[in-house]
XYZ file of C-alpha atoms in Angstrom:
644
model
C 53.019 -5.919 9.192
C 49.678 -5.915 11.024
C 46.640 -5.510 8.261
C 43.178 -4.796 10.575
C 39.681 -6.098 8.395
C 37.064 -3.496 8.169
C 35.390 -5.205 10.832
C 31.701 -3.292 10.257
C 32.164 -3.883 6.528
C 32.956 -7.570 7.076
C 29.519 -7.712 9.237
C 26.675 -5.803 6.997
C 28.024 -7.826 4.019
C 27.353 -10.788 6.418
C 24.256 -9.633 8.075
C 22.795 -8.441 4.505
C 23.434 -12.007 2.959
C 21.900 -14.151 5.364
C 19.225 -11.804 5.629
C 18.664 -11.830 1.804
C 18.633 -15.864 1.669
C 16.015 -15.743 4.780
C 13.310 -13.699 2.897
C 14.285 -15.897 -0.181
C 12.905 -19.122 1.237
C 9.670 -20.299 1.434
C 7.906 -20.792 4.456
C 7.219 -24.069 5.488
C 4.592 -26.008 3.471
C 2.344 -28.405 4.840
C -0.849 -29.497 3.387
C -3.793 -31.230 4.985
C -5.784 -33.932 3.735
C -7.625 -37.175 4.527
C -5.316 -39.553 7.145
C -2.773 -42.188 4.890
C -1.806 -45.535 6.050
C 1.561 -46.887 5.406
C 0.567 -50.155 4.047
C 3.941 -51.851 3.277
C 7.894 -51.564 3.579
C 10.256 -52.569 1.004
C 14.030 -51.486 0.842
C 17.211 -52.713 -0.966
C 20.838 -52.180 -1.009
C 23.720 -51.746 -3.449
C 27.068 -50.758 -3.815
C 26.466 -46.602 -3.557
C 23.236 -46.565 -2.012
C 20.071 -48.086 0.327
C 16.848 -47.228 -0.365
C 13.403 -47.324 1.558
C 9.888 -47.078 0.172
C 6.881 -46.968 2.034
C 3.742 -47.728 0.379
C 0.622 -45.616 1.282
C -3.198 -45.532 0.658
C -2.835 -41.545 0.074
C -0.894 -38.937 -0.361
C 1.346 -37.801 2.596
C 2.745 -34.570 3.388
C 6.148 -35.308 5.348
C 9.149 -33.482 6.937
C 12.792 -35.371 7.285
C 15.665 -34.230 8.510
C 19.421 -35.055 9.465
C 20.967 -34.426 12.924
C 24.096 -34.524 14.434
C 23.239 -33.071 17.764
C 26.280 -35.465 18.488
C 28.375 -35.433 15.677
C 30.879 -38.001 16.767
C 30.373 -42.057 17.241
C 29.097 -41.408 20.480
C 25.792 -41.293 19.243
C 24.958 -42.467 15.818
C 24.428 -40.192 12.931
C 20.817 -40.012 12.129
C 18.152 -39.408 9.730
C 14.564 -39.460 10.554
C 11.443 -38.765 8.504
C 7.995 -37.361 10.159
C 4.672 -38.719 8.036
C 1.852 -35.707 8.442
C -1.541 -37.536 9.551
C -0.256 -41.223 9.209
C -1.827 -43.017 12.288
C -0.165 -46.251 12.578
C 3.154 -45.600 13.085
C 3.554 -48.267 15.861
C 3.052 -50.618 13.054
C 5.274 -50.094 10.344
C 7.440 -52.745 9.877
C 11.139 -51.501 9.828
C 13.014 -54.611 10.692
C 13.960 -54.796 6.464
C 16.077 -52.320 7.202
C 17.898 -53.203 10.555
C 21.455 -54.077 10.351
C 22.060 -53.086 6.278
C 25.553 -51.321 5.584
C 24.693 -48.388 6.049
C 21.661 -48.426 8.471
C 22.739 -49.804 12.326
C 18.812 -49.874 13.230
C 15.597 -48.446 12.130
C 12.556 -47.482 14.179
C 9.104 -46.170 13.904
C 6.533 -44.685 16.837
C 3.927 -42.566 16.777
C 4.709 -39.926 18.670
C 2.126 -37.544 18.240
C -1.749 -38.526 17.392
C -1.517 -37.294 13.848
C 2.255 -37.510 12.951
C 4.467 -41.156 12.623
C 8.113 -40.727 12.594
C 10.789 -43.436 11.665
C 14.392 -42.887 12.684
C 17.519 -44.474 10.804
C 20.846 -44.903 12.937
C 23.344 -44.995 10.381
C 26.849 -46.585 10.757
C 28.240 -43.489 9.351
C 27.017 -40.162 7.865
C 25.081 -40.350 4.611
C 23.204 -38.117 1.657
C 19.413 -38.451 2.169
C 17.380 -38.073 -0.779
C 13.100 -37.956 0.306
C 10.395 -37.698 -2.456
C 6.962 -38.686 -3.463
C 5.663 -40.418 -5.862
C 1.838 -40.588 -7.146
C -0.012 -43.849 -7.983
C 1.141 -45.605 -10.989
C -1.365 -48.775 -12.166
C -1.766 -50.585 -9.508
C 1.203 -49.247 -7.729
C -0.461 -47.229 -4.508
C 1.201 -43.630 -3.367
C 4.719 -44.192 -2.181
C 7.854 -41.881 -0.023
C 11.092 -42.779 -1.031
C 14.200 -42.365 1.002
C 17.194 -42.848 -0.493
C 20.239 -43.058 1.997
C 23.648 -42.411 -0.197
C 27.432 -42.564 0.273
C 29.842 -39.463 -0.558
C 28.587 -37.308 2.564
C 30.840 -34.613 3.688
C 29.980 -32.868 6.573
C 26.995 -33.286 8.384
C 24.871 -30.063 9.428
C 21.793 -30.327 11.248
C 18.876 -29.614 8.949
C 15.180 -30.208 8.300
C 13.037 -30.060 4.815
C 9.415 -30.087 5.032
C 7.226 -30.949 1.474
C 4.240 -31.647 0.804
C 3.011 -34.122 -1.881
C 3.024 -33.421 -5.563
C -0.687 -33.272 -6.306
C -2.306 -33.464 -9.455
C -2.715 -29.784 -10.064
C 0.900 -29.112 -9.136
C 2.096 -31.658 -11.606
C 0.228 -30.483 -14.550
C 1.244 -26.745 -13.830
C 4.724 -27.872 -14.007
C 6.054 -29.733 -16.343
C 9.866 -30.351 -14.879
C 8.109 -31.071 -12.096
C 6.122 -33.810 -13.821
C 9.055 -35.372 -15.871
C 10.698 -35.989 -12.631
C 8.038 -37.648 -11.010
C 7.694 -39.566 -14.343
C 11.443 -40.893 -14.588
C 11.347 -41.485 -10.603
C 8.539 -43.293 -11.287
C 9.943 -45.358 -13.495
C 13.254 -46.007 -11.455
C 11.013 -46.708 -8.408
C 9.291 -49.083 -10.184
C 12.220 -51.287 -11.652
C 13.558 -51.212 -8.072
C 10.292 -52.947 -7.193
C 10.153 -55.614 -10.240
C 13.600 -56.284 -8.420
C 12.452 -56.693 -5.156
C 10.142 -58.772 -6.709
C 12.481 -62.065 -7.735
C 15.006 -61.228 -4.794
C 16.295 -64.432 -5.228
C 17.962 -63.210 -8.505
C 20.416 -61.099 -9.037
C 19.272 -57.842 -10.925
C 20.333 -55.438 -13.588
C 21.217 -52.106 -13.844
C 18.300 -49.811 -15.011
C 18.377 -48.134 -18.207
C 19.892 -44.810 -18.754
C 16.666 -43.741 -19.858
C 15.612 -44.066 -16.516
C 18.209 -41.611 -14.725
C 17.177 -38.898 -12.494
C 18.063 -35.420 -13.299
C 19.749 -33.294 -11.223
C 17.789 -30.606 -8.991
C 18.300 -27.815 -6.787
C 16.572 -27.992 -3.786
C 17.478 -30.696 -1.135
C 14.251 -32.642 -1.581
C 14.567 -33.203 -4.675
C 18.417 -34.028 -4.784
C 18.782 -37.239 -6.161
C 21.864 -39.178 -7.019
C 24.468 -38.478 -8.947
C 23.368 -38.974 -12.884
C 24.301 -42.498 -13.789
C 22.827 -45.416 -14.025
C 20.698 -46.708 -10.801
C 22.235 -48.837 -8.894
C 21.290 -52.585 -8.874
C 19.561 -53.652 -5.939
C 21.172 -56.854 -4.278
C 20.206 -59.460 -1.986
C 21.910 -58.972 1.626
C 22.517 -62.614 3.026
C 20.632 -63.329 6.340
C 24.119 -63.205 8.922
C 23.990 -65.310 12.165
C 24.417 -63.269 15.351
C 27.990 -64.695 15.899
C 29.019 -63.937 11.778
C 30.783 -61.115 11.539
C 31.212 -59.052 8.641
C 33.755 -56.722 8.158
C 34.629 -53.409 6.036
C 38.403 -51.451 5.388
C 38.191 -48.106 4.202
C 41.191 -45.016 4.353
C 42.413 -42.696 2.182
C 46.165 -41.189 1.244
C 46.685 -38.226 1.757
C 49.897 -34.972 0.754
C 49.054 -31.720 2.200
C 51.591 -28.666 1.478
C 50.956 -25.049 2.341
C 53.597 -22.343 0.979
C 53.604 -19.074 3.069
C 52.102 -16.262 0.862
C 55.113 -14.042 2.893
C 57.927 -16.521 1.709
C 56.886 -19.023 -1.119
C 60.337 -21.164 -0.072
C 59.032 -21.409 3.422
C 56.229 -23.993 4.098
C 53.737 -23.782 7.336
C 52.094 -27.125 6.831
C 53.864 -30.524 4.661
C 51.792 -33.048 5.783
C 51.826 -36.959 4.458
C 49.290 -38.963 5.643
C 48.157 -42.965 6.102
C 44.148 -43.158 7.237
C 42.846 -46.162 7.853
C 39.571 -47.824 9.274
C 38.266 -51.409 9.700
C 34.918 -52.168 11.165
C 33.529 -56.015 12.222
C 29.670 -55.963 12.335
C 27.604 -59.052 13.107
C 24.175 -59.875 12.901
C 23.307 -58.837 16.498
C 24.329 -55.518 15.861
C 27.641 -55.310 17.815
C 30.867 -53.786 15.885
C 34.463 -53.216 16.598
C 36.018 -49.877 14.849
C 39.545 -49.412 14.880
C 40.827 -46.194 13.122
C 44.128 -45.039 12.754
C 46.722 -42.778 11.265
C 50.239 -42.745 9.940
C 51.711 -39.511 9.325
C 54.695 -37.569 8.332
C 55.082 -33.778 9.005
C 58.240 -31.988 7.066
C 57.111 -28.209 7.297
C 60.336 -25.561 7.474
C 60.516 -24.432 10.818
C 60.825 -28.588 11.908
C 64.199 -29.556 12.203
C 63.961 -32.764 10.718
C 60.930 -35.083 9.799
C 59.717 -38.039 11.131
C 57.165 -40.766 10.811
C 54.462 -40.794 13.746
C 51.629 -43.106 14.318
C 48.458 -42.737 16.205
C 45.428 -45.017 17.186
C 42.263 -42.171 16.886
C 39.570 -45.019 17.371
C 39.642 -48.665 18.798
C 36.508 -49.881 20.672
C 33.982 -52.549 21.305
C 30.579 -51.415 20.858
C 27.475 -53.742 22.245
C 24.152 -52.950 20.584
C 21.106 -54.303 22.810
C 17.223 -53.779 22.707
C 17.282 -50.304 24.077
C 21.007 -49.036 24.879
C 24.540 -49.401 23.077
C 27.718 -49.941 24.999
C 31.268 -48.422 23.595
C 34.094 -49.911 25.345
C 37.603 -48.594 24.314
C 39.133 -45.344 22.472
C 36.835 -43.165 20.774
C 35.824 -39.946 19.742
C 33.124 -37.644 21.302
C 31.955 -34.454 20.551
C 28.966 -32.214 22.204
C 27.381 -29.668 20.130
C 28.412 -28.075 16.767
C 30.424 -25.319 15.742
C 32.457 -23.736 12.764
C 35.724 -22.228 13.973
C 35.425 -22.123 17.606
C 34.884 -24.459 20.745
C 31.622 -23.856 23.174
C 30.699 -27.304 24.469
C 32.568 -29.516 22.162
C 34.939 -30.220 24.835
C 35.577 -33.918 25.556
C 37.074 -35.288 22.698
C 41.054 -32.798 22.654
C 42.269 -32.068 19.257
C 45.406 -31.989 17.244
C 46.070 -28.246 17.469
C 49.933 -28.160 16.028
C 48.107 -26.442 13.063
C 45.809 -24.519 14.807
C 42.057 -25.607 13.314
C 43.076 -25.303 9.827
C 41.991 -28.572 9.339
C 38.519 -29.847 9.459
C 37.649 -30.716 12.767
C 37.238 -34.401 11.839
C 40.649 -34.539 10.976
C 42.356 -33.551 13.855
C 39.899 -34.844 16.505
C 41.561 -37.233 18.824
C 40.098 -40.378 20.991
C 39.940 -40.422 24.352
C 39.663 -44.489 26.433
C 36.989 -44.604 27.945
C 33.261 -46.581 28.458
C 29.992 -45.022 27.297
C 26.695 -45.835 27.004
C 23.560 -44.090 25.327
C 19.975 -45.736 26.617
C 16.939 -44.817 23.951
C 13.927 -44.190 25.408
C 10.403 -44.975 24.432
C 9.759 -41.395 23.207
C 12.513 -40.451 21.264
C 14.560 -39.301 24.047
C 17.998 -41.070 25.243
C 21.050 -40.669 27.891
C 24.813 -40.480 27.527
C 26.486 -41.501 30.549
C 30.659 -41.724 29.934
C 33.438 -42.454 32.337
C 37.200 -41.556 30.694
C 39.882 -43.931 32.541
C 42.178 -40.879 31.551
C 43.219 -37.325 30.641
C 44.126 -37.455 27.199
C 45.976 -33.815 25.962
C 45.591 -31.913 23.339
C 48.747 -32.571 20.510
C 50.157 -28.432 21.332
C 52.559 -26.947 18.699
C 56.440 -26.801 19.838
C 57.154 -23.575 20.701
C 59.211 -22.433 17.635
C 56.651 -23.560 15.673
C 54.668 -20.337 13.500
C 51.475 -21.752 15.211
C 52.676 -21.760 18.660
C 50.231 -20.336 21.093
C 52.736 -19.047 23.392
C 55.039 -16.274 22.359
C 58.707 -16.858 23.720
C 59.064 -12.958 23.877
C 55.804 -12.303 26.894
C 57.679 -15.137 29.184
C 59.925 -12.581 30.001
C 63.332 -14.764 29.983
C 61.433 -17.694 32.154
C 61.582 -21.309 30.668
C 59.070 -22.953 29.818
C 58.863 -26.903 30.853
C 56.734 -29.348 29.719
C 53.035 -29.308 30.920
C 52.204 -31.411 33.588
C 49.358 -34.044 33.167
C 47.658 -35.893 35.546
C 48.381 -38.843 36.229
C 46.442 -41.927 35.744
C 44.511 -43.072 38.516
C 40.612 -43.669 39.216
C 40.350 -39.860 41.400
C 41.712 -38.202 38.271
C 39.353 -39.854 35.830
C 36.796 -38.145 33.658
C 32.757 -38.259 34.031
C 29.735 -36.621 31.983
C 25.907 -37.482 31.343
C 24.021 -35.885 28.470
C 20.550 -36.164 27.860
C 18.700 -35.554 24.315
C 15.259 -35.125 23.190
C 13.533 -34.669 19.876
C 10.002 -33.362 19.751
C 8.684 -31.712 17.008
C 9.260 -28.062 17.877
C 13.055 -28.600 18.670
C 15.972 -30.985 19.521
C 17.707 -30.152 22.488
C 20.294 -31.921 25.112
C 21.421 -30.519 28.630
C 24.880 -32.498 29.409
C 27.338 -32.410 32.780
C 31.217 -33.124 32.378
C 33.348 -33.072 35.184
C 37.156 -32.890 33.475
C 40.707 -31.592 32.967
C 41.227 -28.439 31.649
C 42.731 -29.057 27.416
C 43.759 -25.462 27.810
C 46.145 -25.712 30.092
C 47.297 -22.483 32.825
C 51.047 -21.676 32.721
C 52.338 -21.449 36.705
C 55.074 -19.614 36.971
C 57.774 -19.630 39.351
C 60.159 -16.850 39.854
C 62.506 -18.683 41.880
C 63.602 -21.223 39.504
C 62.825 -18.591 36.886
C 60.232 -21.086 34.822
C 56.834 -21.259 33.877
C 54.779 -24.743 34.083
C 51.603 -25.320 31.575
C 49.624 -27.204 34.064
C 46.146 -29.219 33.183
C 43.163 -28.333 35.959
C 39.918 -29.913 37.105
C 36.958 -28.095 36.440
C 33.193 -28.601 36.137
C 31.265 -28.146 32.244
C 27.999 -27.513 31.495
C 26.749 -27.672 28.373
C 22.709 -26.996 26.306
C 21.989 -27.346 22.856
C 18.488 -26.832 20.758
C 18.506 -27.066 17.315
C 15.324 -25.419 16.110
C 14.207 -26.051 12.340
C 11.463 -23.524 11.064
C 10.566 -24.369 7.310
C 13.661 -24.176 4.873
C 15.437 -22.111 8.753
C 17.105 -23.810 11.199
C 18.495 -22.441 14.113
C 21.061 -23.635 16.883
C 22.094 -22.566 20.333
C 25.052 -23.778 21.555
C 25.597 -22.602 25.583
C 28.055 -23.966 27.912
C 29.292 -22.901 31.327
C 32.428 -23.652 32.911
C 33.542 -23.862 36.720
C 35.956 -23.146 38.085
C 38.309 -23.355 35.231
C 42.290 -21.803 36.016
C 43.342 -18.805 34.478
C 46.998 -16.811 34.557
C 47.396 -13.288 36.292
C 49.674 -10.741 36.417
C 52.666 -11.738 38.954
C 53.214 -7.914 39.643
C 49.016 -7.193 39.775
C 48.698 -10.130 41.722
C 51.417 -11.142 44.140
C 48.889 -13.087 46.635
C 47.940 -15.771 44.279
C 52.077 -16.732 44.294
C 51.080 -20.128 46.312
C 48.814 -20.725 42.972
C 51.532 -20.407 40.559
C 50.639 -16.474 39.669
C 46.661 -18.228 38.620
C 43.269 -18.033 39.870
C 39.816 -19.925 39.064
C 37.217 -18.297 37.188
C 33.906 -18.994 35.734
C 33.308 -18.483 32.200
C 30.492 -18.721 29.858
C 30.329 -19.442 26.407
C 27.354 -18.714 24.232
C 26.569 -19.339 20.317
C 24.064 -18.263 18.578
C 23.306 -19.637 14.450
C 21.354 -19.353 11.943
C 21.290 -21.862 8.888
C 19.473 -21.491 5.753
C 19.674 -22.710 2.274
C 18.810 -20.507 -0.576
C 16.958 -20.875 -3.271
C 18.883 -19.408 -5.964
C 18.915 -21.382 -9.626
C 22.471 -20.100 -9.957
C 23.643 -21.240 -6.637
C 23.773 -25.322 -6.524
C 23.252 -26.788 -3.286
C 23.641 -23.952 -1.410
C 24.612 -23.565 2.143
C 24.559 -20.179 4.515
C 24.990 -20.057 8.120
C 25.722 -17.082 10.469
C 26.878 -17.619 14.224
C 27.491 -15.021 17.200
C 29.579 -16.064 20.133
C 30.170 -14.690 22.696
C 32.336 -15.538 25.762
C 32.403 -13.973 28.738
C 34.296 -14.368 32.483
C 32.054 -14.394 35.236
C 33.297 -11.242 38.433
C 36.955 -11.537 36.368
C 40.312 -10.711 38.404
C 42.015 -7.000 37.489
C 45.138 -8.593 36.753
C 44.270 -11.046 34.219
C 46.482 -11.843 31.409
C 43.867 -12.677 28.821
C 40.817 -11.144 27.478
C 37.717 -11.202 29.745
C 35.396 -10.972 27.091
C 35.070 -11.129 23.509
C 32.657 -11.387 20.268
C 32.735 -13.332 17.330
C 31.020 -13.112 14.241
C 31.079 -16.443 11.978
C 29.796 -16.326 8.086
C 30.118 -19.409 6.055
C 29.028 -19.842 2.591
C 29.070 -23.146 0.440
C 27.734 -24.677 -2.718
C 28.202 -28.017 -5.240
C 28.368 -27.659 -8.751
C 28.432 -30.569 -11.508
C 26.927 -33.022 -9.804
C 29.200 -32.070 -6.744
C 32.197 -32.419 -8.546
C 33.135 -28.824 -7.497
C 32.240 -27.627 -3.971
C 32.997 -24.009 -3.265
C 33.388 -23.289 1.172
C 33.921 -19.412 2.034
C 34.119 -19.214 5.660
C 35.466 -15.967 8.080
C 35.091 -15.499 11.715
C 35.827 -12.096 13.107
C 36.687 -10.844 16.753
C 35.499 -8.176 17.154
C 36.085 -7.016 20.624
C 39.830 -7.577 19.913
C 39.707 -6.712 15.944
C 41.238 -9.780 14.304
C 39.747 -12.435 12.095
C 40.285 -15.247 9.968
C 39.476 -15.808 6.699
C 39.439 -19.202 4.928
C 38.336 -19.849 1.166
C 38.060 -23.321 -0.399
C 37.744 -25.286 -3.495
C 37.393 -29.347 -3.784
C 37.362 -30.573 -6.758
C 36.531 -34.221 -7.406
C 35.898 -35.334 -10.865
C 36.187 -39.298 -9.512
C 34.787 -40.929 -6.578
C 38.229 -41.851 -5.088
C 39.854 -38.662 -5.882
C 39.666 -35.264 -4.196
C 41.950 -31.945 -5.215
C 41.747 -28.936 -2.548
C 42.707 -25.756 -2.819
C 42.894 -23.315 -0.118
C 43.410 -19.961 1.279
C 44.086 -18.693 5.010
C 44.158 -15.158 5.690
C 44.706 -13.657 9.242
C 44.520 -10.544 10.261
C 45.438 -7.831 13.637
C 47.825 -8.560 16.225
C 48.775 -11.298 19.207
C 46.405 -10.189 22.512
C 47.843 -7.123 24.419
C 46.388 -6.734 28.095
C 47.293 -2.956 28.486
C 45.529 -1.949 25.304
C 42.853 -5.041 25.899
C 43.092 -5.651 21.776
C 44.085 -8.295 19.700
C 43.175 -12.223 19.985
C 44.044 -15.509 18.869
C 43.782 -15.298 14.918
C 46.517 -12.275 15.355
C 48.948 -13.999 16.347
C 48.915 -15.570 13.168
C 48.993 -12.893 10.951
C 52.327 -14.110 9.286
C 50.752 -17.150 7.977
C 48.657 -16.043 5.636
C 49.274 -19.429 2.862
C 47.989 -21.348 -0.202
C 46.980 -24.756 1.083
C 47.049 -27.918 -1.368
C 45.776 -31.267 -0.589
C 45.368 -34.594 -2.841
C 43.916 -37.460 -1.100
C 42.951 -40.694 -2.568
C 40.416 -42.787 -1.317
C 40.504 -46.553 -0.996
């Protein structure tokens, strides 16, 4: 039974939300003042976090942020910090902080006249914690970044504050205890740095940070702070090596038939990462997984290598030789540029995108430039497919009954040879106003066109060249940000009606068209005392085909309206995710609500629900769309996973 959303209902509530958490927020806040001098580094590492503090002559009014223009290994994960009217930014010293655990490199420029900026590439996503703290005794003004493990996923944001004056102190007294107990953390840190040689003791629980609301003043988790330890010196040839994974049992129960299950998942993650001193690693990542949902006939045990490369770190460019993953551009539920690393799509994009993004074997190399900016350039030796559901599978994307009685074979791929390989450049900046990237790819099609042939009465999925290109600009405005996420595509093959169009027979009943892809998003993050951590963002896309052919099978345009909602409560041991995307061109949507639940660090408990709704695409009545075709599989998803 089809069930159609109130599709204008579904977009005032969203509309009205976002809208209400916009006027919410404060503008951003910047204050001026005389010009401060960083006048020393000091940072140290422990077990759960690394931390940075900069000591200054003054007060500072700074803005830091965390980007993931490029969310994927192909350019690291970043977080960088601008210092308001700091003038020697060429000089701070950041080579402390070069090659820790969690930070890859650390640099600092001045890249305006009256603003510094120092930029962390991390080895992997972090939590970044930036505050202020006022002189203490002969302890000068300091900015303290804390970089922390337990990140999730990474969204592109940026938090301007200024610095806690006297007056705004003393008219608020939470505001002052904090700074007091900071204070006092900050400053057993530094009677720590102090005797390095020695090893150090946890501070006193006395000295624990509270918990706050706002992302600046997020610090960690309540518990004791973390020891500071002495990182041996390592030789460029030592290396030094780290294992991580995680177990995981997934099981989703159709809400239609509780006996019947859409998704039984058991799976084997692991990861193992060499660094040495020079800053060259080796990643290998890989999975072992066993899939027993009902409609499989039997289960089995598959393996899969998602990551295994060689990367080279040098003064001004890294080099990734091997399997890995690459992704351009950001976005939640659908594809616009993010279109060189394939997925696993044999459960649709019910799982996080990080989970089921596959590797592709390639080379690629990212140059930094002297002002922020840097290249991609990437070669991919070959085409590496999508994983596509079998076709009696509930999440099939083909339906057996609109083949009309023709068989379907198994898609053709091309083969492996130096004509048929893959090639891209993307190029990034970073100025103050807004990050943005303009990238080429010239590639196979991961959505492949079926050719049919009446003759032998079957119908081919066959992969196709075309040309991709892609822009980005992320665009943070005080507690704002907002993202555009365009790509075009060449060229790219397309099925048509064999009765519509009998000419294009020689083509397999196809024909090339261009398409273009546009998103449009807005992230904020409210300010509400009763909403922890929160987390808003609304997206538009639309998608359109460029002069399209009368007798195409599939829609030629459509709209889609993307809300998603999430929070963290108890020190993030509960994290709420609403999220629902909505077609509304072909009136169907999907609906996905979340709970994860971790009350350790190496345990996690999710709870889910999927909800589609409307029907499979019909090209007489030009209604319907992907997310119908699923409207049977509305389920209850349930994942453990423990981490090691």
């Amino acid at each position: 039974m089809n069930r159609r959303p109130t599709v204008a209902g579904l977009l005032a509530r969203a509309v009205l939300l976002v809208a209400s958490c916009a006027l919410a927020l404060p503008l951003t806040a910047t204050t001026a003042g005389a010009s401060p001098v960083v006048t020393g580094v000091k940072s140290s590492t422990s077990a759960t976090r690394t931390r940075v503090v900069l000591e200054l002559d003054g007060p500072v009014s700074f803005r830091w942020g965390q980007l993931r223009a490029d969310p994927s290994l192909g350019r690291p994960s970043r977080v960088w910090v601008d210092l308001y009217g700091v003038t020697n930014g060429s000089g701070i010293e950041t080579a402390l902080v070069t090659n820790d655990t969690r930070v890859l490199r650390a640099r600092a420029s001045q890249n305006r006249p009256d603003k510094a900026r120092i930029v962390f590439d991390l080895r992997a996503p972090v939590r970044p914690t930036v505050f202020t703290l006022p002189p203490d005794g002969d302890r000068p003004d300091r900015l303290v970044i804390d970089l922390l493990d337990g990140a999730v996923v990474i969204r592109e944001k940026a938090v301007t504050s200024p610095p806690p004056t006297a007056t705004t102190i003393a008219e608020n007294p939470a505001t002052a205890r904090q700074v007091r107990q900071r204070a006092a953390v900050v400053a057993d840190m530094e009677a720590m740095l102090e005797h390095a040689s020695t090893r150090a003791t946890p501070a006193a629980p006395g000295n624990q940070v509270p918990a706050a609301s706002t992302i600046e003043d997020a610090p960690s988790r309540a518990t004791p702070t973390p020891a500071p330890t002495t990182r041996k010196k390592i030789s460029p040839i030592d290396l030094d090596f780290s294992t991580l994974g995680y177990l995981q049992e997934s099981v989703a129960p159709s809400l239609d038939d509780p006996d019947e299950l859409l998704f039984h998942r058991q799976t084997l993650h692991m990861e193992l990462e060499g660094y040495t001193g020079g800053g060259h690693m080796l990643r290998l990542a890989a999975d072992v997984y066993r899939d027993d949902a009902s409609f499989q006939d039997e289960s089995t045990v598959k393996s899969r290598l998602r990551e295994a490369y060689l990367r080279l770190r040098f003064d001004k460019l890294d080099l990734r030789l091997g399997r890995q993953q690459i992704a351009w551009g950001e976005a939640d539920g659908a594809i616009v540029s993010d279109q060189v690393s394939p997925f696993d799509l044999t459960n649709f994009i019910v799982p996080e995108f990080d989970e089921i993004r596959l590797g592709v074997d390639g080379v690629t190399l990212d140059y930094y430039f002297d002002d922020g900016s840097d290249l991609q350039l990437l070669w991919l030796g070959r085409f590496t497919s999508p994983d596509f559901p079998d076709l009696a599978s509930p999440w099939s994307f083909v339906d057996p009954g609109a083949l009309g009685g023709l068989a379907l074979l198994p898609a053709e791929k091309p083969a492996a040879s130096f004509a048929n390989s893959e090639f891209g450049l993307r190029y990034s900046r970073h100025p103050l106003a807004a990050d943005w990237s303009i990238g080429y790819l010239r590639s196979w099609d991961d959505r492949p066109s079926l050719a049919v042939d009446p003759l032998s009465g079957t119908a081919t999925p066959r992969h196709e060249q075309f040309d991709l290109l892609t822009f980005n600009v992320v665009h943070p405005r005080g507690n704002l940000l907002y993202r555009l996420d365009a790509a075009f595509e060449n060229d790219r093959m397309f099925s048509v009606s064999p009765l519509a169009a009998p000419e294009t027979a020689g083509r397999g009943f196809r024909t090339r068209q261009d398409i273009a892809r546009v998103l449009l998003a807005l992230d904020t993050k409210p300010d509400f005392e009763w909403w922890e951590q929160a987390d808003a963002s609304l997206q538009l896309v639309h998608e359109q085909i460029i002069d399209p052919h009368s007798a195409l099978l599939g829609p030629r345009e459509t709209d889609h309206v993307g809300l998603r909602l999430s929070g963290a409560w108890m020190a993030e041991t509960i994290k709420p995710w609403l999220f629902t995307m909505v077609n509304v061109r072909g009136n169907d949507a999907w609906l996905q609500a979340k709970v994860d639940y971790q009350p350790m660090d190496n345990w996690k408990f999710s709870a889910e629900y999927d909800a589609f709704f409307g029907h499979a695409y019909n090209p007489m009545a030009r209604t319907g769309g992907t997310f119908g075709r699923f409207d049977r599989n509305d389920m209850l998803l349930f994942t453990v996973r423990r981490s090691f």
